[in-house]
Amino acid sequence: MQRQHLDNRNQPQEAEEGDTTTTATRKQETLEILQAYRTSPTIKLRNQLVNLNIGLVRREAYHWTNQCQESFEDLMQVGSIGLINAIERFDVSKGNAFSSFAVPYIKGEIQHYLRDKSPTVRMPRAWLTIYNHGCKIIRNRRAETGREPSSQEVANELGITVNEWYDIKLACQNRSPISLDTPIDQSEDSSTSIGDLVTDQKYQSFQLAQEDNIRLQQALDLLEDRTREVVEFVFLKEFTHREVAETLGISAVTVSRQLKKGLIALKKILATPIE
């Protein structure tokens, strides 16, 4: 992995975090550079955006250093890839805060790295207990109300913050490689899984192998940007429709439509035999 020059101090806090004026200035400068980057994308502007927002990566890297055997520096490098992905995909016209948009990308990149690189992630027993309880709450609420409870509702019932629930859920969900049996839509009674998108029967009973993961990523890259984002968040990162809508600043109806559109396109792409 090609390394960038990063401030990799093994601590989450930054000097400017306590300075409201500096934070506001950084946010404004980020917005202005993002607008310039959309007009004329250059490596120089992208690096400026990375340097301005590297604190988002540092906090996530510091958090996960305590949960795995990977070094802080490696997690900074991986998290920076997530930050760059967020920079490339952020839509300035939506009026959303860049930091809120970027954190799921950073966190997701680190989580997938840990899942693939480090199978022995140290998972606190208490987290597994909370996660199982949270899943039970979701099932019960779904049966009682006919809808998916929000992450805030689940967190409230568990007695933790919504950010703590996000961290626990992501950590527990990413303990093992992607399974072909994972349902595409967790909020509905749907039997559609990634296995349904791959016509070759030899895939149906096994976890996604590395070469098949590459094929899936190549197929995702062929989708339109918004459609790809929705599919990645719902399927690969296992976000609910509500969480995707909140993250991308779109409606849940749009999420459903884009997901359906993406699945139809993926099915056609993955059905094409490999020569």
PDB file of C-alpha atoms in Angstrom:
ATOM      1  CA  MET A   1       0.000   0.000   0.000  1.00  0.00           C
ATOM      2  CA  GLN A   2       1.453   3.378  -1.006  1.00  0.00           C
ATOM      3  CA  ARG A   3       1.736   5.491   2.111  1.00  0.00           C
ATOM      4  CA  GLN A   4       0.885   9.164   2.306  1.00  0.00           C
ATOM      5  CA  HIS A   5       2.522  11.541   4.760  1.00  0.00           C
ATOM      6  CA  LEU A   6       0.051  11.486   7.619  1.00  0.00           C
ATOM      7  CA  ASP A   7       0.072  12.819  11.137  1.00  0.00           C
ATOM      8  CA  ASN A   8      -0.202   9.472  12.870  1.00  0.00           C
ATOM      9  CA  ARG A   9      -0.010  10.441  16.496  1.00  0.00           C
ATOM     10  CA  ASN A  10      -1.533   7.653  18.503  1.00  0.00           C
ATOM     11  CA  GLN A  11      -4.246   9.777  20.038  1.00  0.00           C
ATOM     12  CA  PRO A  12      -7.742  10.759  18.931  1.00  0.00           C
ATOM     13  CA  GLN A  13      -7.894  14.392  19.914  1.00  0.00           C
ATOM     14  CA  GLU A  14      -6.723  17.333  17.860  1.00  0.00           C
ATOM     15  CA  ALA A  15      -5.657  20.740  19.135  1.00  0.00           C
ATOM     16  CA  GLU A  16      -8.343  22.522  17.207  1.00  0.00           C
ATOM     17  CA  GLU A  17     -11.244  20.446  18.482  1.00  0.00           C
ATOM     18  CA  GLY A  18     -11.702  22.735  21.452  1.00  0.00           C
ATOM     19  CA  ASP A  19     -11.656  25.832  19.274  1.00  0.00           C
ATOM     20  CA  THR A  20     -15.125  26.404  17.829  1.00  0.00           C
ATOM     21  CA  THR A  21     -13.912  29.168  15.521  1.00  0.00           C
ATOM     22  CA  THR A  22     -11.130  27.005  14.089  1.00  0.00           C
ATOM     23  CA  THR A  23     -13.517  24.082  13.605  1.00  0.00           C
ATOM     24  CA  ALA A  24     -16.012  26.295  11.775  1.00  0.00           C
ATOM     25  CA  THR A  25     -13.202  27.692   9.631  1.00  0.00           C
ATOM     26  CA  ARG A  26     -12.023  24.187   8.771  1.00  0.00           C
ATOM     27  CA  LYS A  27     -15.542  23.146   7.782  1.00  0.00           C
ATOM     28  CA  GLN A  28     -15.931  26.206   5.584  1.00  0.00           C
ATOM     29  CA  GLU A  29     -12.528  25.662   3.995  1.00  0.00           C
ATOM     30  CA  THR A  30     -13.429  22.013   3.376  1.00  0.00           C
ATOM     31  CA  LEU A  31     -16.629  23.050   1.639  1.00  0.00           C
ATOM     32  CA  GLU A  32     -14.852  25.591  -0.546  1.00  0.00           C
ATOM     33  CA  ILE A  33     -12.157  23.114  -1.597  1.00  0.00           C
ATOM     34  CA  LEU A  34     -14.776  20.429  -2.262  1.00  0.00           C
ATOM     35  CA  GLN A  35     -16.575  22.832  -4.584  1.00  0.00           C
ATOM     36  CA  ALA A  36     -13.304  23.608  -6.365  1.00  0.00           C
ATOM     37  CA  TYR A  37     -12.495  19.892  -6.545  1.00  0.00           C
ATOM     38  CA  ARG A  38     -15.821  19.152  -8.240  1.00  0.00           C
ATOM     39  CA  THR A  39     -15.017  21.767 -10.896  1.00  0.00           C
ATOM     40  CA  SER A  40     -11.390  20.785 -11.378  1.00  0.00           C
ATOM     41  CA  PRO A  41     -10.308  17.608  -9.521  1.00  0.00           C
ATOM     42  CA  THR A  42      -6.577  17.618  -8.829  1.00  0.00           C
ATOM     43  CA  ILE A  43      -4.310  15.613  -6.542  1.00  0.00           C
ATOM     44  CA  LYS A  44      -3.281  18.855  -4.807  1.00  0.00           C
ATOM     45  CA  LEU A  45      -6.882  19.732  -3.872  1.00  0.00           C
ATOM     46  CA  ARG A  46      -7.630  16.166  -2.806  1.00  0.00           C
ATOM     47  CA  ASN A  47      -4.574  16.112  -0.531  1.00  0.00           C
ATOM     48  CA  GLN A  48      -5.672  19.410   0.999  1.00  0.00           C
ATOM     49  CA  LEU A  49      -9.045  17.854   1.798  1.00  0.00           C
ATOM     50  CA  VAL A  50      -7.368  14.802   3.315  1.00  0.00           C
ATOM     51  CA  ASN A  51      -5.117  16.957   5.512  1.00  0.00           C
ATOM     52  CA  LEU A  52      -8.028  19.112   6.644  1.00  0.00           C
ATOM     53  CA  ASN A  53     -10.123  16.102   7.664  1.00  0.00           C
ATOM     54  CA  ILE A  54      -7.469  13.624   8.796  1.00  0.00           C
ATOM     55  CA  GLY A  55      -8.755  14.027  12.357  1.00  0.00           C
ATOM     56  CA  LEU A  56     -11.835  11.982  11.373  1.00  0.00           C
ATOM     57  CA  VAL A  57      -9.532   9.113  10.396  1.00  0.00           C
ATOM     58  CA  ARG A  58      -7.398   9.513  13.518  1.00  0.00           C
ATOM     59  CA  ARG A  59     -10.383   9.131  15.852  1.00  0.00           C
ATOM     60  CA  GLU A  60     -11.590   5.968  14.114  1.00  0.00           C
ATOM     61  CA  ALA A  61      -8.087   4.482  13.945  1.00  0.00           C
ATOM     62  CA  TYR A  62      -7.517   5.158  17.638  1.00  0.00           C
ATOM     63  CA  HIS A  63     -10.867   3.570  18.512  1.00  0.00           C
ATOM     64  CA  TRP A  64     -10.193   0.346  16.596  1.00  0.00           C
ATOM     65  CA  THR A  65      -6.565   0.059  17.724  1.00  0.00           C
ATOM     66  CA  ASN A  66      -7.957  -1.124  21.051  1.00  0.00           C
ATOM     67  CA  GLN A  67     -10.050  -3.836  19.369  1.00  0.00           C
ATOM     68  CA  CYS A  68      -7.500  -5.528  17.076  1.00  0.00           C
ATOM     69  CA  GLN A  69      -3.851  -6.417  16.601  1.00  0.00           C
ATOM     70  CA  GLU A  70      -3.247  -4.050  13.679  1.00  0.00           C
ATOM     71  CA  SER A  71      -1.025  -1.021  14.156  1.00  0.00           C
ATOM     72  CA  PHE A  72      -2.361   2.497  14.496  1.00  0.00           C
ATOM     73  CA  GLU A  73      -0.363   3.533  11.416  1.00  0.00           C
ATOM     74  CA  ASP A  74      -1.923   0.768   9.281  1.00  0.00           C
ATOM     75  CA  LEU A  75      -5.411   1.726  10.427  1.00  0.00           C
ATOM     76  CA  MET A  76      -4.661   5.358   9.574  1.00  0.00           C
ATOM     77  CA  GLN A  77      -3.669   4.323   6.060  1.00  0.00           C
ATOM     78  CA  VAL A  78      -6.783   2.196   5.577  1.00  0.00           C
ATOM     79  CA  GLY A  79      -9.061   4.837   7.061  1.00  0.00           C
ATOM     80  CA  SER A  80      -7.531   7.411   4.729  1.00  0.00           C
ATOM     81  CA  ILE A  81      -8.701   5.316   1.779  1.00  0.00           C
ATOM     82  CA  GLY A  82     -12.225   5.603   3.168  1.00  0.00           C
ATOM     83  CA  LEU A  83     -11.766   9.357   3.514  1.00  0.00           C
ATOM     84  CA  ILE A  84     -10.626   9.629  -0.110  1.00  0.00           C
ATOM     85  CA  ASN A  85     -13.622   7.563  -1.237  1.00  0.00           C
ATOM     86  CA  ALA A  86     -15.886   9.969   0.655  1.00  0.00           C
ATOM     87  CA  ILE A  87     -14.195  12.940  -1.004  1.00  0.00           C
ATOM     88  CA  GLU A  88     -14.746  11.411  -4.432  1.00  0.00           C
ATOM     89  CA  ARG A  89     -18.432  10.682  -3.767  1.00  0.00           C
ATOM     90  CA  PHE A  90     -19.553  13.675  -1.719  1.00  0.00           C
ATOM     91  CA  ASP A  91     -22.231  15.782  -3.401  1.00  0.00           C
ATOM     92  CA  VAL A  92     -21.761  19.409  -2.329  1.00  0.00           C
ATOM     93  CA  SER A  93     -25.169  20.392  -3.701  1.00  0.00           C
ATOM     94  CA  LYS A  94     -26.989  18.250  -1.114  1.00  0.00           C
ATOM     95  CA  GLY A  95     -26.011  20.627   1.680  1.00  0.00           C
ATOM     96  CA  ASN A  96     -24.926  17.838   4.057  1.00  0.00           C
ATOM     97  CA  ALA A  97     -22.001  18.066   6.462  1.00  0.00           C
ATOM     98  CA  PHE A  98     -18.946  16.391   4.953  1.00  0.00           C
ATOM     99  CA  SER A  99     -17.818  14.933   8.290  1.00  0.00           C
ATOM    100  CA  SER A 100     -21.147  13.124   8.781  1.00  0.00           C
ATOM    101  CA  PHE A 101     -20.893  11.754   5.250  1.00  0.00           C
ATOM    102  CA  ALA A 102     -17.242  10.702   5.549  1.00  0.00           C
ATOM    103  CA  VAL A 103     -17.266   8.859   8.882  1.00  0.00           C
ATOM    104  CA  PRO A 104     -19.285   5.823   7.611  1.00  0.00           C
ATOM    105  CA  TYR A 105     -16.829   5.455   4.717  1.00  0.00           C
ATOM    106  CA  ILE A 106     -13.825   5.646   7.040  1.00  0.00           C
ATOM    107  CA  LYS A 107     -15.337   3.279   9.568  1.00  0.00           C
ATOM    108  CA  GLY A 108     -16.497   0.871   6.880  1.00  0.00           C
ATOM    109  CA  GLU A 109     -13.067   0.765   5.222  1.00  0.00           C
ATOM    110  CA  ILE A 110     -11.369  -0.031   8.536  1.00  0.00           C
ATOM    111  CA  GLN A 111     -13.987  -2.649   9.416  1.00  0.00           C
ATOM    112  CA  HIS A 112     -13.618  -4.450   6.105  1.00  0.00           C
ATOM    113  CA  TYR A 113      -9.836  -4.354   6.448  1.00  0.00           C
ATOM    114  CA  LEU A 114     -10.043  -5.878   9.908  1.00  0.00           C
ATOM    115  CA  ARG A 115     -12.454  -8.532   8.702  1.00  0.00           C
ATOM    116  CA  ASP A 116     -10.224  -9.562   5.789  1.00  0.00           C
ATOM    117  CA  LYS A 117      -6.790  -8.985   7.320  1.00  0.00           C
ATOM    118  CA  SER A 118      -7.288  -9.861  10.950  1.00  0.00           C
ATOM    119  CA  PRO A 119      -9.703 -12.754  11.665  1.00  0.00           C
ATOM    120  CA  THR A 120      -8.828 -12.640  15.347  1.00  0.00           C
ATOM    121  CA  VAL A 121     -10.422  -9.297  16.169  1.00  0.00           C
ATOM    122  CA  ARG A 122     -10.741  -9.047  19.917  1.00  0.00           C
ATOM    123  CA  MET A 123     -14.471  -8.906  20.429  1.00  0.00           C
ATOM    124  CA  PRO A 124     -15.547  -8.039  23.989  1.00  0.00           C
ATOM    125  CA  ARG A 125     -18.100 -10.540  25.271  1.00  0.00           C
ATOM    126  CA  ALA A 126     -20.281  -7.647  26.409  1.00  0.00           C
ATOM    127  CA  TRP A 127     -20.489  -6.392  22.814  1.00  0.00           C
ATOM    128  CA  LEU A 128     -21.780  -9.739  21.597  1.00  0.00           C
ATOM    129  CA  THR A 129     -24.382  -9.743  24.356  1.00  0.00           C
ATOM    130  CA  ILE A 130     -25.509  -6.211  23.469  1.00  0.00           C
ATOM    131  CA  TYR A 131     -25.561  -7.027  19.750  1.00  0.00           C
ATOM    132  CA  ASN A 132     -27.691 -10.147  20.262  1.00  0.00           C
ATOM    133  CA  HIS A 133     -30.054  -8.178  22.486  1.00  0.00           C
ATOM    134  CA  GLY A 134     -30.257  -5.436  19.847  1.00  0.00           C
ATOM    135  CA  CYS A 135     -31.107  -7.968  17.144  1.00  0.00           C
ATOM    136  CA  LYS A 136     -33.858  -9.356  19.382  1.00  0.00           C
ATOM    137  CA  ILE A 137     -35.254  -5.848  19.864  1.00  0.00           C
ATOM    138  CA  ILE A 138     -35.284  -5.315  16.092  1.00  0.00           C
ATOM    139  CA  ARG A 139     -37.095  -8.613  15.484  1.00  0.00           C
ATOM    140  CA  ASN A 140     -39.683  -7.880  18.172  1.00  0.00           C
ATOM    141  CA  ARG A 141     -40.330  -4.325  16.972  1.00  0.00           C
ATOM    142  CA  ARG A 142     -40.616  -5.536  13.396  1.00  0.00           C
ATOM    143  CA  ALA A 143     -43.179  -8.158  14.435  1.00  0.00           C
ATOM    144  CA  GLU A 144     -45.137  -5.715  16.617  1.00  0.00           C
ATOM    145  CA  THR A 145     -45.180  -2.642  14.376  1.00  0.00           C
ATOM    146  CA  GLY A 146     -44.461  -4.007  10.904  1.00  0.00           C
ATOM    147  CA  ARG A 147     -41.540  -1.639  10.456  1.00  0.00           C
ATOM    148  CA  GLU A 148     -37.816  -1.520  11.073  1.00  0.00           C
ATOM    149  CA  PRO A 149     -36.949   0.401  14.277  1.00  0.00           C
ATOM    150  CA  SER A 150     -34.439   3.203  13.876  1.00  0.00           C
ATOM    151  CA  SER A 151     -30.940   2.834  15.275  1.00  0.00           C
ATOM    152  CA  GLN A 152     -31.815   5.527  17.810  1.00  0.00           C
ATOM    153  CA  GLU A 153     -34.800   3.503  19.036  1.00  0.00           C
ATOM    154  CA  VAL A 154     -32.677   0.382  19.395  1.00  0.00           C
ATOM    155  CA  ALA A 155     -29.953   2.304  21.216  1.00  0.00           C
ATOM    156  CA  ASN A 156     -32.484   3.877  23.582  1.00  0.00           C
ATOM    157  CA  GLU A 157     -33.885   0.491  24.539  1.00  0.00           C
ATOM    158  CA  LEU A 158     -30.369  -0.882  25.047  1.00  0.00           C
ATOM    159  CA  GLY A 159     -29.438   2.098  27.198  1.00  0.00           C
ATOM    160  CA  ILE A 160     -26.478   3.142  25.016  1.00  0.00           C
ATOM    161  CA  THR A 161     -25.791   5.936  22.539  1.00  0.00           C
ATOM    162  CA  VAL A 162     -26.594   5.503  18.872  1.00  0.00           C
ATOM    163  CA  ASN A 163     -22.877   5.798  18.013  1.00  0.00           C
ATOM    164  CA  GLU A 164     -22.089   2.962  20.436  1.00  0.00           C
ATOM    165  CA  TRP A 165     -24.775   0.838  18.748  1.00  0.00           C
ATOM    166  CA  TYR A 166     -23.274   1.601  15.315  1.00  0.00           C
ATOM    167  CA  ASP A 167     -19.818   0.529  16.505  1.00  0.00           C
ATOM    168  CA  ILE A 168     -21.048  -2.666  18.165  1.00  0.00           C
ATOM    169  CA  LYS A 169     -23.226  -3.608  15.203  1.00  0.00           C
ATOM    170  CA  LEU A 170     -20.457  -3.043  12.655  1.00  0.00           C
ATOM    171  CA  ALA A 171     -17.892  -4.930  14.738  1.00  0.00           C
ATOM    172  CA  CYS A 172     -20.142  -7.950  15.261  1.00  0.00           C
ATOM    173  CA  GLN A 173     -21.390  -8.049  11.680  1.00  0.00           C
ATOM    174  CA  ASN A 174     -17.871  -7.911  10.301  1.00  0.00           C
ATOM    175  CA  ARG A 175     -16.364 -10.692  12.426  1.00  0.00           C
ATOM    176  CA  SER A 176     -16.468 -13.081   9.467  1.00  0.00           C
ATOM    177  CA  PRO A 177     -16.247 -12.811   5.656  1.00  0.00           C
ATOM    178  CA  ILE A 178     -19.262 -11.842   3.564  1.00  0.00           C
ATOM    179  CA  SER A 179     -21.663 -14.721   3.215  1.00  0.00           C
ATOM    180  CA  LEU A 180     -23.620 -15.440   0.074  1.00  0.00           C
ATOM    181  CA  ASP A 181     -26.625 -16.101   2.297  1.00  0.00           C
ATOM    182  CA  THR A 182     -26.696 -12.543   3.647  1.00  0.00           C
ATOM    183  CA  PRO A 183     -30.065 -11.002   2.710  1.00  0.00           C
ATOM    184  CA  ILE A 184     -29.989  -7.894   0.547  1.00  0.00           C
ATOM    185  CA  ASP A 185     -32.888  -6.256   2.386  1.00  0.00           C
ATOM    186  CA  GLN A 186     -32.896  -6.668   6.149  1.00  0.00           C
ATOM    187  CA  SER A 187     -35.998  -4.558   6.620  1.00  0.00           C
ATOM    188  CA  GLU A 188     -38.341  -6.737   4.615  1.00  0.00           C
ATOM    189  CA  ASP A 189     -39.203 -10.421   4.408  1.00  0.00           C
ATOM    190  CA  SER A 190     -37.074 -10.974   1.348  1.00  0.00           C
ATOM    191  CA  SER A 191     -35.267 -14.083   0.224  1.00  0.00           C
ATOM    192  CA  THR A 192     -32.961 -12.195  -2.146  1.00  0.00           C
ATOM    193  CA  SER A 193     -29.284 -12.664  -1.292  1.00  0.00           C
ATOM    194  CA  ILE A 194     -26.008 -12.164  -3.115  1.00  0.00           C
ATOM    195  CA  GLY A 195     -26.122 -15.869  -3.976  1.00  0.00           C
ATOM    196  CA  ASP A 196     -29.220 -15.190  -6.069  1.00  0.00           C
ATOM    197  CA  LEU A 197     -27.216 -12.757  -8.185  1.00  0.00           C
ATOM    198  CA  VAL A 198     -24.599 -15.322  -9.186  1.00  0.00           C
ATOM    199  CA  THR A 199     -25.935 -17.980 -11.526  1.00  0.00           C
ATOM    200  CA  ASP A 200     -23.068 -20.462 -11.136  1.00  0.00           C
ATOM    201  CA  GLN A 201     -24.281 -23.124  -8.692  1.00  0.00           C
ATOM    202  CA  LYS A 202     -20.811 -23.744  -7.293  1.00  0.00           C
ATOM    203  CA  TYR A 203     -21.117 -20.465  -5.379  1.00  0.00           C
ATOM    204  CA  GLN A 204     -24.356 -21.244  -3.619  1.00  0.00           C
ATOM    205  CA  SER A 205     -23.017 -23.085  -0.554  1.00  0.00           C
ATOM    206  CA  PHE A 206     -19.762 -21.255   0.082  1.00  0.00           C
ATOM    207  CA  GLN A 207     -18.567 -17.948   1.426  1.00  0.00           C
ATOM    208  CA  LEU A 208     -17.482 -15.347  -1.104  1.00  0.00           C
ATOM    209  CA  ALA A 209     -13.959 -16.262  -2.227  1.00  0.00           C
ATOM    210  CA  GLN A 210     -11.376 -13.587  -2.928  1.00  0.00           C
ATOM    211  CA  GLU A 211     -11.642 -13.856  -6.721  1.00  0.00           C
ATOM    212  CA  ASP A 212     -15.441 -13.652  -6.527  1.00  0.00           C
ATOM    213  CA  ASN A 213     -15.184 -10.629  -4.250  1.00  0.00           C
ATOM    214  CA  ILE A 214     -13.067  -8.973  -6.938  1.00  0.00           C
ATOM    215  CA  ARG A 215     -15.672  -9.856  -9.560  1.00  0.00           C
ATOM    216  CA  LEU A 216     -18.413  -8.361  -7.403  1.00  0.00           C
ATOM    217  CA  GLN A 217     -16.418  -5.157  -6.907  1.00  0.00           C
ATOM    218  CA  GLN A 218     -15.832  -4.895 -10.640  1.00  0.00           C
ATOM    219  CA  ALA A 219     -19.569  -5.264 -11.205  1.00  0.00           C
ATOM    220  CA  LEU A 220     -20.314  -2.579  -8.603  1.00  0.00           C
ATOM    221  CA  ASP A 221     -17.925  -0.210 -10.353  1.00  0.00           C
ATOM    222  CA  LEU A 222     -20.076  -0.449 -13.484  1.00  0.00           C
ATOM    223  CA  LEU A 223     -23.136   0.941 -11.679  1.00  0.00           C
ATOM    224  CA  GLU A 224     -24.070   4.612 -11.592  1.00  0.00           C
ATOM    225  CA  ASP A 225     -22.541   6.429  -8.620  1.00  0.00           C
ATOM    226  CA  ARG A 226     -25.710   6.827  -6.553  1.00  0.00           C
ATOM    227  CA  THR A 227     -26.897   3.297  -7.279  1.00  0.00           C
ATOM    228  CA  ARG A 228     -23.503   1.862  -6.346  1.00  0.00           C
ATOM    229  CA  GLU A 229     -23.461   3.798  -3.067  1.00  0.00           C
ATOM    230  CA  VAL A 230     -26.887   2.458  -2.075  1.00  0.00           C
ATOM    231  CA  VAL A 231     -25.989  -1.141  -2.935  1.00  0.00           C
ATOM    232  CA  GLU A 232     -22.672  -0.921  -1.081  1.00  0.00           C
ATOM    233  CA  PHE A 233     -24.217   0.522   2.062  1.00  0.00           C
ATOM    234  CA  VAL A 234     -27.179  -1.884   2.162  1.00  0.00           C
ATOM    235  CA  PHE A 235     -25.379  -5.048   1.134  1.00  0.00           C
ATOM    236  CA  LEU A 236     -21.669  -4.754   1.895  1.00  0.00           C
ATOM    237  CA  LYS A 237     -21.911  -2.544   4.981  1.00  0.00           C
ATOM    238  CA  GLU A 238     -25.297  -3.953   6.061  1.00  0.00           C
ATOM    239  CA  PHE A 239     -26.952  -0.586   6.721  1.00  0.00           C
ATOM    240  CA  THR A 240     -30.739  -0.451   6.989  1.00  0.00           C
ATOM    241  CA  HIS A 241     -32.683   1.606   4.438  1.00  0.00           C
ATOM    242  CA  ARG A 242     -33.188   4.291   7.080  1.00  0.00           C
ATOM    243  CA  GLU A 243     -29.454   4.503   7.839  1.00  0.00           C
ATOM    244  CA  VAL A 244     -28.589   4.734   4.139  1.00  0.00           C
ATOM    245  CA  ALA A 245     -31.159   7.483   3.640  1.00  0.00           C
ATOM    246  CA  GLU A 246     -29.752   9.463   6.581  1.00  0.00           C
ATOM    247  CA  THR A 247     -26.146   8.976   5.448  1.00  0.00           C
ATOM    248  CA  LEU A 248     -26.695   9.933   1.809  1.00  0.00           C
ATOM    249  CA  GLY A 249     -29.341  12.597   2.443  1.00  0.00           C
ATOM    250  CA  ILE A 250     -32.041  10.914   0.361  1.00  0.00           C
ATOM    251  CA  SER A 251     -35.448   9.417   1.110  1.00  0.00           C
ATOM    252  CA  ALA A 252     -36.046   5.787   2.052  1.00  0.00           C
ATOM    253  CA  VAL A 253     -38.184   5.459  -1.085  1.00  0.00           C
ATOM    254  CA  THR A 254     -35.214   6.539  -3.205  1.00  0.00           C
ATOM    255  CA  VAL A 255     -33.033   4.013  -1.400  1.00  0.00           C
ATOM    256  CA  SER A 256     -35.488   1.218  -2.271  1.00  0.00           C
ATOM    257  CA  ARG A 257     -35.699   2.298  -5.909  1.00  0.00           C
ATOM    258  CA  GLN A 258     -31.937   2.608  -6.316  1.00  0.00           C
ATOM    259  CA  LEU A 259     -31.398  -0.744  -4.608  1.00  0.00           C
ATOM    260  CA  LYS A 260     -33.852  -2.479  -6.929  1.00  0.00           C
ATOM    261  CA  LYS A 261     -32.225  -0.802  -9.928  1.00  0.00           C
ATOM    262  CA  GLY A 262     -28.779  -1.867  -8.741  1.00  0.00           C
ATOM    263  CA  LEU A 263     -29.765  -5.482  -8.121  1.00  0.00           C
ATOM    264  CA  ILE A 264     -31.274  -5.817 -11.581  1.00  0.00           C
ATOM    265  CA  ALA A 265     -28.083  -4.409 -13.114  1.00  0.00           C
ATOM    266  CA  LEU A 266     -25.829  -6.614 -10.975  1.00  0.00           C
ATOM    267  CA  LYS A 267     -27.787  -9.712 -11.879  1.00  0.00           C
ATOM    268  CA  LYS A 268     -27.248  -9.016 -15.577  1.00  0.00           C
ATOM    269  CA  ILE A 269     -23.549  -8.253 -15.084  1.00  0.00           C
ATOM    270  CA  LEU A 270     -22.826 -11.280 -12.876  1.00  0.00           C
ATOM    271  CA  ALA A 271     -24.801 -13.582 -15.173  1.00  0.00           C
ATOM    272  CA  THR A 272     -22.273 -12.938 -17.936  1.00  0.00           C
ATOM    273  CA  PRO A 273     -19.899 -15.940 -18.114  1.00  0.00           C
ATOM    274  CA  ILE A 274     -16.211 -15.319 -17.459  1.00  0.00           C
ATOM    275  CA  GLU A 275     -14.099 -16.309 -20.446  1.00  0.00           C
TER     276      GLU A 275
END
